[in-house]
Coordinates of C-alpha atoms and ligand atoms in Angstrom, one line a residue:
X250 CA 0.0 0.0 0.0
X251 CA 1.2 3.5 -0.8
X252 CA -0.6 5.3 1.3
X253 CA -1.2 4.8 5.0
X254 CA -4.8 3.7 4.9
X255 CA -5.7 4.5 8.5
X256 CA -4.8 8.2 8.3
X257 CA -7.1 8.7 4.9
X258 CA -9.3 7.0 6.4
X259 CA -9.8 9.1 8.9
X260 CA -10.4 12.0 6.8
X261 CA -13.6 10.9 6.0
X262 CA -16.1 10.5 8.3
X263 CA -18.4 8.8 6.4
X264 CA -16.9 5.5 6.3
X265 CA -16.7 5.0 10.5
X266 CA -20.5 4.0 10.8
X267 CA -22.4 0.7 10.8
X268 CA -24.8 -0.5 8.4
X269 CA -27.2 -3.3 9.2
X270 CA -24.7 -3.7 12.4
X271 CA -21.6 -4.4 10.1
X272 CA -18.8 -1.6 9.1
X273 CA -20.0 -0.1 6.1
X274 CA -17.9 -1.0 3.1
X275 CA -18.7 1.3 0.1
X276 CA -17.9 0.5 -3.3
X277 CA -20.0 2.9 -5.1
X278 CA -17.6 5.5 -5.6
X279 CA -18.2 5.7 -9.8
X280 CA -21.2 6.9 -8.8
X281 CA -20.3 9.7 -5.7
X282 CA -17.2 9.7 -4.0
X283 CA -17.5 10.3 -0.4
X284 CA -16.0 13.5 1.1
X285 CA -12.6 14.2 3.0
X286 CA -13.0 16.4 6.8
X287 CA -11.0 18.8 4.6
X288 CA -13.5 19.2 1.7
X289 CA -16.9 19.7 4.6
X290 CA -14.1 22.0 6.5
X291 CA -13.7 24.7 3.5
X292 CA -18.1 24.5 2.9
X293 CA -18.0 25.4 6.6
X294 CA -15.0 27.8 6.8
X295 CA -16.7 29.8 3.6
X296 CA -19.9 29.6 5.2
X297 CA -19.2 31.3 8.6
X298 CA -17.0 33.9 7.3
X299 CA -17.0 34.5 3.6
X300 CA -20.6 33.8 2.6
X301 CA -21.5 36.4 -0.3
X302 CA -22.5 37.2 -3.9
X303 CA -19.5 37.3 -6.2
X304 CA -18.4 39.9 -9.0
X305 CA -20.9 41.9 -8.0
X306 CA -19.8 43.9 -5.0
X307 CA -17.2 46.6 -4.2
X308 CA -17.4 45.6 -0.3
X309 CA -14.6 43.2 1.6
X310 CA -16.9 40.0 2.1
X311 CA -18.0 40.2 -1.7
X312 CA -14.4 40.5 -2.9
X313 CA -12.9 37.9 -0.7
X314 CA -15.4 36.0 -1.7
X315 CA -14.8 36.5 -5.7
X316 CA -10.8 36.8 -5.0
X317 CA -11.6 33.0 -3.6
X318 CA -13.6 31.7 -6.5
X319 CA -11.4 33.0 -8.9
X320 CA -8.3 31.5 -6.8
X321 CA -10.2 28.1 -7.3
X322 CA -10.4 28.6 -10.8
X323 CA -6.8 28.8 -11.2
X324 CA -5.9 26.2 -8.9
X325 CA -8.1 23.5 -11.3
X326 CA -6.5 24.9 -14.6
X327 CA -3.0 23.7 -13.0
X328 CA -4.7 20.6 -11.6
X329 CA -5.4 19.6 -15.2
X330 CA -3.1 21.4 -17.0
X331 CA -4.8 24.0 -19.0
X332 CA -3.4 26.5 -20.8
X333 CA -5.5 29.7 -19.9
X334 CA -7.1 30.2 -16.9
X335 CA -9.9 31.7 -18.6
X336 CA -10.3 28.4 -20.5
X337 CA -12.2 26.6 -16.9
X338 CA -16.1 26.8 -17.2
X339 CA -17.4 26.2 -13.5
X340 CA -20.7 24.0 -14.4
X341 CA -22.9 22.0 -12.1
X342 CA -21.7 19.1 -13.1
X343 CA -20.3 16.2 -16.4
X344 CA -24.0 17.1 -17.1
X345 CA -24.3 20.1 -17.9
X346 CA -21.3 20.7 -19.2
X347 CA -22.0 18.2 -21.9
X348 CA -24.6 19.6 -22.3
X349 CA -23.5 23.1 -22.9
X350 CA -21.4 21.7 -25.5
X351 CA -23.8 19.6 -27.1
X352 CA -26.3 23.1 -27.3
X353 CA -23.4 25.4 -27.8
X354 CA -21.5 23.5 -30.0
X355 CA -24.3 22.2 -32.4
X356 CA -26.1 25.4 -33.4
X357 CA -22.5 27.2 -34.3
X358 CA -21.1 23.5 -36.0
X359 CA -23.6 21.2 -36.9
X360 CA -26.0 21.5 -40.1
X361 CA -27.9 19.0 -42.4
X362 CA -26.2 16.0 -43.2
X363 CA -23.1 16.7 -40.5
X364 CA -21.7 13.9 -38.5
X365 CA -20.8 13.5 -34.6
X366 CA -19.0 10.4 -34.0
X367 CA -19.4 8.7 -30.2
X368 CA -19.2 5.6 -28.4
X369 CA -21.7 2.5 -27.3
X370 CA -19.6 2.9 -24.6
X371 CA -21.0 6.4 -23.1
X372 CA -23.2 7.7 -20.2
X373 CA -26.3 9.3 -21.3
X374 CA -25.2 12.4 -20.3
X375 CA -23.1 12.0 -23.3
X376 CA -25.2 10.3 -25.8
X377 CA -28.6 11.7 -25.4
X378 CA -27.2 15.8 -26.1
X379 CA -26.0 14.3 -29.2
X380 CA -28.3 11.9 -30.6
X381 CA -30.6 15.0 -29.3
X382 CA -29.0 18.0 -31.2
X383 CA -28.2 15.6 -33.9
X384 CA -32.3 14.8 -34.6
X385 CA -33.1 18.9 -34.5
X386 CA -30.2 19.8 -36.8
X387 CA -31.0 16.5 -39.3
X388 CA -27.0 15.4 -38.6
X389 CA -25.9 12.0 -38.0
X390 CA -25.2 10.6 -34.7
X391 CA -22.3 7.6 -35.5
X392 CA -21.8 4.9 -33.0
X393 CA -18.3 3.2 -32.4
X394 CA -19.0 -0.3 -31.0
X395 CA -16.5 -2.4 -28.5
X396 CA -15.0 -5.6 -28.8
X397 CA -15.1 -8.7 -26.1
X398 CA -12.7 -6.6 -23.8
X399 CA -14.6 -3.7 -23.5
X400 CA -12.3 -2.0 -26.1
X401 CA -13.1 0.4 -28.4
X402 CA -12.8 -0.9 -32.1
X403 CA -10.6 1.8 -33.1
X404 CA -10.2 1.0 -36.6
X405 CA -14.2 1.4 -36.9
X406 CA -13.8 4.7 -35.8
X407 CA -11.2 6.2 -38.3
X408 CA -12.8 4.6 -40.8
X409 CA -16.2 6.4 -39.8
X410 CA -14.2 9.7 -39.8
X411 CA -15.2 11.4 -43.2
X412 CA -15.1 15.0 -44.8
X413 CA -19.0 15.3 -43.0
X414 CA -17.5 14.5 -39.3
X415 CA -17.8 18.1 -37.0
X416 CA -16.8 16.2 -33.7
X417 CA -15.7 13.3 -32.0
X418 CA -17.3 12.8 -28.5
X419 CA -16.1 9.9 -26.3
X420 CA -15.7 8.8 -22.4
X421 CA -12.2 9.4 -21.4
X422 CA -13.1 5.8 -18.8
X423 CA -16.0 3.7 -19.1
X424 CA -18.0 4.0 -16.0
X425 CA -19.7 0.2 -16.7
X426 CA -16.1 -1.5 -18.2
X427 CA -13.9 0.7 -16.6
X428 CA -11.6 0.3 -19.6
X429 CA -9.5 3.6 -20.3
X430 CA -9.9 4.7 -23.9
X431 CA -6.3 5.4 -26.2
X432 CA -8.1 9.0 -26.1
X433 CA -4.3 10.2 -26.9
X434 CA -4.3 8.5 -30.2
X435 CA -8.1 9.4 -30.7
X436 CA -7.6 12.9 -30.5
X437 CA -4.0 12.6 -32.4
X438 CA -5.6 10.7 -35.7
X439 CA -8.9 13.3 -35.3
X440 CA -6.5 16.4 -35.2
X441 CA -4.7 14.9 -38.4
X442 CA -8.3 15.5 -40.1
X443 CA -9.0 18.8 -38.4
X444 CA -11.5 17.8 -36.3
X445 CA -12.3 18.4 -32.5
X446 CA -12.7 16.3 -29.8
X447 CA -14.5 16.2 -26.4
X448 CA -13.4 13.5 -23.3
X449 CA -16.4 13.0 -20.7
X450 CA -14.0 13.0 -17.9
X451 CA -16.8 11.7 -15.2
X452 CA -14.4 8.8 -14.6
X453 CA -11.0 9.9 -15.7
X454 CA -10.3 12.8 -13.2
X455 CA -10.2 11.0 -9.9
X456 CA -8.4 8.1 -11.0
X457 CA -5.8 9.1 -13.1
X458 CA -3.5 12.1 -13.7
X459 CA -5.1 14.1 -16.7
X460 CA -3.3 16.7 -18.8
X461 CA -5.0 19.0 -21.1
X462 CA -1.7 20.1 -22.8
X463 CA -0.1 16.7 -23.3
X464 CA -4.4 15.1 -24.4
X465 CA -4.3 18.5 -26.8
X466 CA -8.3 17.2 -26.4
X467 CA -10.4 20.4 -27.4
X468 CA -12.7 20.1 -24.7
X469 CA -13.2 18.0 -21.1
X470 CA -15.9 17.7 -18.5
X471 CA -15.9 16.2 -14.8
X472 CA -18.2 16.2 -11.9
X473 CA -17.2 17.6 -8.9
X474 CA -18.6 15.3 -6.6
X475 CA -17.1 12.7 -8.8
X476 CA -13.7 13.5 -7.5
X477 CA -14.2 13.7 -3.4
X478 CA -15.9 17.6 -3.7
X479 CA -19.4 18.9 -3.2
X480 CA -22.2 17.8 -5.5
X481 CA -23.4 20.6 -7.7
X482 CA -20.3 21.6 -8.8
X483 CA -18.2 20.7 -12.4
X484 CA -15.8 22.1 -14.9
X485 CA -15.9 22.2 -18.7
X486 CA -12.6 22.5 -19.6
X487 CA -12.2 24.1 -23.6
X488 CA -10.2 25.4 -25.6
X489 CA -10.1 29.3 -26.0
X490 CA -10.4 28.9 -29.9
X491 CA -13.8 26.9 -29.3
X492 CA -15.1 28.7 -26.1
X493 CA -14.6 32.1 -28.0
X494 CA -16.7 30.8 -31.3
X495 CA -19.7 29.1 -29.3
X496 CA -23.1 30.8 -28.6
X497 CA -23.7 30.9 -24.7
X498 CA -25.6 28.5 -23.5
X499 CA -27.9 29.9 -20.5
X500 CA -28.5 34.0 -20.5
X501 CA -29.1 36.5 -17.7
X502 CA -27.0 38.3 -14.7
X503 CA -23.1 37.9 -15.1
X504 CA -22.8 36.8 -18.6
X505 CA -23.6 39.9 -20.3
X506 CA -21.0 42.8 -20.9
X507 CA -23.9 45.2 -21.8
X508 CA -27.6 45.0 -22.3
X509 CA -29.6 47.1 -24.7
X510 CA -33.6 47.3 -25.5
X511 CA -32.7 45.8 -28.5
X512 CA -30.3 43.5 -28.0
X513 CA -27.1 42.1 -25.5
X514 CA -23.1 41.8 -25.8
X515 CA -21.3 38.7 -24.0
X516 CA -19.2 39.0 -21.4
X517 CA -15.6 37.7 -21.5
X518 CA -14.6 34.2 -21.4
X519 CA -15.4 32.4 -18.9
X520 CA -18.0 34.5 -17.6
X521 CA -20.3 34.2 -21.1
X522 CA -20.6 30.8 -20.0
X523 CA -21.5 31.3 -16.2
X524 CA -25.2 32.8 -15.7
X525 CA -26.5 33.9 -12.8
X526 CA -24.7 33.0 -9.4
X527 CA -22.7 30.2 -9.4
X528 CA -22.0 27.5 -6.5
X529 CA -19.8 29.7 -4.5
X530 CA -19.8 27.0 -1.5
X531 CA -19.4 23.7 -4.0
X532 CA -16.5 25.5 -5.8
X533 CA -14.7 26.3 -2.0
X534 CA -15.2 22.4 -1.1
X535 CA -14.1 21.1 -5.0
X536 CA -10.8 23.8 -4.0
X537 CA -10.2 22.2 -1.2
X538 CA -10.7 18.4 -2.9
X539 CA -8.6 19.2 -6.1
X540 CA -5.6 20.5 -3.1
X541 CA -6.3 17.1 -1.2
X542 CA -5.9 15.3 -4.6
X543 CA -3.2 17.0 -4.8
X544 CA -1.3 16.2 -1.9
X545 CA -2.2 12.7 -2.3
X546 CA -0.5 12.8 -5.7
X547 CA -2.8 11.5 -8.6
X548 CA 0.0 8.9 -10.0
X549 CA -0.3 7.2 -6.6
X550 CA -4.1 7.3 -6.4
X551 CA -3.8 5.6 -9.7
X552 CA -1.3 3.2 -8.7
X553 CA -3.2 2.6 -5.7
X554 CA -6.8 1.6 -6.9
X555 CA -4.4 -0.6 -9.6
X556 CA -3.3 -2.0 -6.7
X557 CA -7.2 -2.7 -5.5
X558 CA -8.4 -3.7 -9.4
X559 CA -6.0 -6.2 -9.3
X560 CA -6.6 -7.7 -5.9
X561 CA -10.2 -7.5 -6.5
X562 CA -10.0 -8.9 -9.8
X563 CA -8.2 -11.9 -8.8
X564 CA -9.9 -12.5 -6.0
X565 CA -13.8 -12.7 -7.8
X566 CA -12.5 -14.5 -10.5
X567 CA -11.8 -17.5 -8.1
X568 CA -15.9 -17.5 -7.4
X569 CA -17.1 -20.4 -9.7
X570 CA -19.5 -18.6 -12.1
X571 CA -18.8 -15.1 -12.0
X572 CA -18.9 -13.1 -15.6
X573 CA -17.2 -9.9 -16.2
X574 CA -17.9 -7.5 -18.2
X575 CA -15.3 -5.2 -19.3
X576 CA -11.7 -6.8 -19.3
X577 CA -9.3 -4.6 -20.6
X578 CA -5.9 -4.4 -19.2
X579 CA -6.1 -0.9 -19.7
X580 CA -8.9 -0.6 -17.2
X581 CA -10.0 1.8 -13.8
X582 CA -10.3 0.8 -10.5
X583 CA -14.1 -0.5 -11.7
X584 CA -15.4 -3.9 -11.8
X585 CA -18.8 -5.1 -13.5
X586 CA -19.7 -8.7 -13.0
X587 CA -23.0 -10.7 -13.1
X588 CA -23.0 -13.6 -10.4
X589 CA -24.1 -16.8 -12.7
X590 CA -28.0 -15.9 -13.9
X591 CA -29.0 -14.4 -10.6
X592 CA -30.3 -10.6 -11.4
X593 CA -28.1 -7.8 -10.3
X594 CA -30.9 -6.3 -8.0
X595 CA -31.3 -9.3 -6.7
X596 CA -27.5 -10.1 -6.0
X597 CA -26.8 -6.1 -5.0
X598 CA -29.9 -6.2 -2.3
X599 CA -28.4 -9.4 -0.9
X600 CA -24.7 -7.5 -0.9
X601 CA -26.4 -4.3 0.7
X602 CA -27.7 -6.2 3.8
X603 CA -24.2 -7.2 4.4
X604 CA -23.0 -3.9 4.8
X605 CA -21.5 -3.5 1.5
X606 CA -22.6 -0.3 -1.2
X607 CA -22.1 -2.0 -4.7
X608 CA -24.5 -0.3 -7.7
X609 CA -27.0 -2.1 -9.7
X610 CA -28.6 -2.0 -13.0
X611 CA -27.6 0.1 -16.4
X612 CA -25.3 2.3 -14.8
X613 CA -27.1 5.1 -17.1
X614 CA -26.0 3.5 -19.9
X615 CA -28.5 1.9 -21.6
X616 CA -27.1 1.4 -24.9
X617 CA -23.8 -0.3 -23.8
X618 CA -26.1 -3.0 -21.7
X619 CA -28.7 -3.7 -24.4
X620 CA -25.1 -4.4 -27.1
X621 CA -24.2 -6.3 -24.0
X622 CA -27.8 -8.4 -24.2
X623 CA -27.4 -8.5 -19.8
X624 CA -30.2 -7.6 -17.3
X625 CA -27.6 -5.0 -16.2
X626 CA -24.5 -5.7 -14.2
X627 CA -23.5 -5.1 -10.3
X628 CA -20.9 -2.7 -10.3
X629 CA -18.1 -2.5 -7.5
X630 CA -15.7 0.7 -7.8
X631 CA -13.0 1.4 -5.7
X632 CA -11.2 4.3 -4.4
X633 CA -8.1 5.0 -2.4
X634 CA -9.7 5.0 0.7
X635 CA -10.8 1.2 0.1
X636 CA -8.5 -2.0 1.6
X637 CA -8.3 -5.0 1.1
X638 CA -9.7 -6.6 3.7
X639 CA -13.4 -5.1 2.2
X640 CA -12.8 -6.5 -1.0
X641 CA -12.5 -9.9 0.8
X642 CA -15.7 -9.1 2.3
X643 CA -17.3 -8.7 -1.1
X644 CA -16.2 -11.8 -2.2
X645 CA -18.0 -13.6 0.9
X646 CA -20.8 -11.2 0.0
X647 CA -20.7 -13.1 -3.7
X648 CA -20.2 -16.5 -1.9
X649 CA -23.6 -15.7 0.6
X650 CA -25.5 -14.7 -3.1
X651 CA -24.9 -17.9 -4.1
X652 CA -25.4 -19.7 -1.5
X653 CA -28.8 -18.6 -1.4
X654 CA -29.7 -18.9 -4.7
X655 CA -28.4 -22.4 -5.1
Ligands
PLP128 N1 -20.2 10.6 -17.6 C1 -19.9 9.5 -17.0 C2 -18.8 8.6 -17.6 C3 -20.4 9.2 -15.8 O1 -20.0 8.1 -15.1 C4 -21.4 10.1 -15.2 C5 -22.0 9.8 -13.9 O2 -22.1 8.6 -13.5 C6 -21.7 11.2 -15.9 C7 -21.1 11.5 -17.1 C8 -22.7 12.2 -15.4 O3 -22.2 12.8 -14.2 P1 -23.1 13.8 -13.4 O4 -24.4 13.1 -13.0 O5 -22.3 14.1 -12.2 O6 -23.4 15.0 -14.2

């Protein structure tokens, strides 16, 4: 272990409690993370003495409080790299800043007979946008399929790229495989063809070290609360040549430089792309997550959770009858399996009532588990602040679900 696992552990409260009179053991962390003392510390902290509208007032608490935010801002562009400052879109989440891409990026880019290439790999959140925008502006929405791995068939995908194709839109880390896409050599072979590309980020962020210069991706989106901050709270990351061409997405206070009877000029980047007042609190906590992150050291919470795939991995594939779905070797710290016919709400309840958070069902991502022809799958995903010793409880978990069933 690289990191000692009883002092992170006591950094979040969450985990000391009981469930069903057993330790809680959560594995759910794809879908939240839970949050470090630090990150409820700084919501606190910024409540009690900073609490105010931002850019909007000449007085000390309103320009601490924007001195802050904009402090935050900066400290995320180094956490991934960015080139401008100005280039970090604080969103409420992978949502909507896929979404604001999707809106944005369509009515400046996309026309009749255009093309978006994506994944049967992706959330909704970054499917239904595009086979959305894609219906309204009559464009084609191109699907790249996988192979028995969970890999991307990556020569289906050059070959769909075509004089037509606007964008390429793909997961940076399946959230249901886990498998890490070659988004390097994605964006390289797309840039060769002039055309842009967008990582979802949801999964990418909190596991592994992600840098915008060396990805040269055009744009990226996480989730705060994704990545051990507040919920509420996201980034869209793009570049300035993009951000400065696309429509804004949502109108009113703070995105407008001047407003007229007759009509309204922007405001600057990143502020076109901000309306109305923003999370102040979330953005404080994600601060104080991305500087925890930080101090980890993202290349040992990657080696870490490798260290807990593989553990895991080995460990559940010893339990006669377990299928898994999504074995790359380029994989997160994410495991899908189905426990021999029994249905994953079944076999998740059964896990629950031993203590243990796994998620159940389609993951929001429908379209991966119909290609997959599966009920769903039970998902266990694993952070740095896992041992172990849990995933050994999982795997008796497993052993109980079939013992029951049997
Ligand atoms: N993209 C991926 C790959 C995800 O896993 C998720 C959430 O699970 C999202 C997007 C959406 O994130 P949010 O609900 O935080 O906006």
């Amino acid at each position: 272990m690289i990191f000692n696992i009883e002092q992170i552990r006591a950094d979040f409260p969450i985990l000391h409690q009981q469930i069903y009179k057993k330790p809680l053991v959560y594995f759910d962390n794809a879908a939240s993370t839970q949050k470090p003392r630090q990150v409820i510390d700084a919501i606190r902290q910024y409540y009690e003495h900073d609490n105010c509208n931002i850019h909007r007032g000449v007085h000390y608490l309103s320009v601490k409080a924007t001195e802050a935010y904009e402090e935050a801002r900066k400290e995320i562009r180094q956490f991934i790299n960015a080139r401008n400052t100005h280039e970090i879109i604080f969103t409420k989440g992978a949502t909507e800043s896929l979404n604001l891409v999707a809106s944005s990026f369509g009515k400046r880019y996309i026309a009749d007979g255009d093309e978006v290439i994506t994944t049967i790999m992706e959330h909704h959140s970054n499917f239904v946008p595009w086979q959305q925008m894609c219906l309204e502006r009559k464009a084609r929405l191109r699907i790249v399929g996988i192979d028995d791995q969970g890999e991307l068939n990556l020569q289906e995908l050059k070959n769909m790229v075509n004089e037509k194709t606007r964008l390429i839109t793909l997961t940076h880390v399946s959230n249901v495989l886990g498998t890490i896409n070659p988004v390097k050599e994605i964006i390289e072979y797309a840039h060769l063809h002039n055309i842009p590309v967008l990582l979802d980020g949801a999964q990418g962020v909190s596991h592994i070290p992600v840098d915008m210069q060396e990805l040269d991706c055009d744009f990226y989106c996480f989730s705060g609360h994704k990545m051990y901050a507040p919920m509420g709270t996201g980034v869209l990351y793009g570049k300035e040549k993009y951000l400065e061409e696309l429509p804004p997405y949502q109108l009113g206070g703070e995105m407008i430089k001047d407003v007229y009877l007759d009509h309204t000029t922007f405001n600057e980047l990143p502020f076109k792309f901000e309306a109305g007042t923003p999370n102040v609190e979330g953005v404080m906590g994600l601060r104080a997550a991305v500087a925890y992150l930080t101090a980890l050291g993202m290349s040992n919470i990657a080696a870490c959770e490798d260290d807990l795939l593989k553990y895991a991995t080995e460990k559940l594939s010893g339990i006669e009858g377990m299928k898994f779905f999504g074995t790359s070797p380029q994989k997160a710290s994410v495991i899908s399996f189905l426990i021999g016919d029994i249905h994953p709400y079944d076999a998740g309840m059964i896990i629950d009532k031993m203590g243990i958070a796994v998620r159940t069902g389609h993951h929001c991502a429908q379209p991966l588990i119909e290609f997959l022809g599966i009920p769903g799958t039970v998902r266990a995903s694993f952070s740095f602040y896992n041992t172990f010793e849990e995933i050994d409880r999982l795997a008796e978990a497993i052993l109980k679900v079939k013992q029951m069933f049997a």
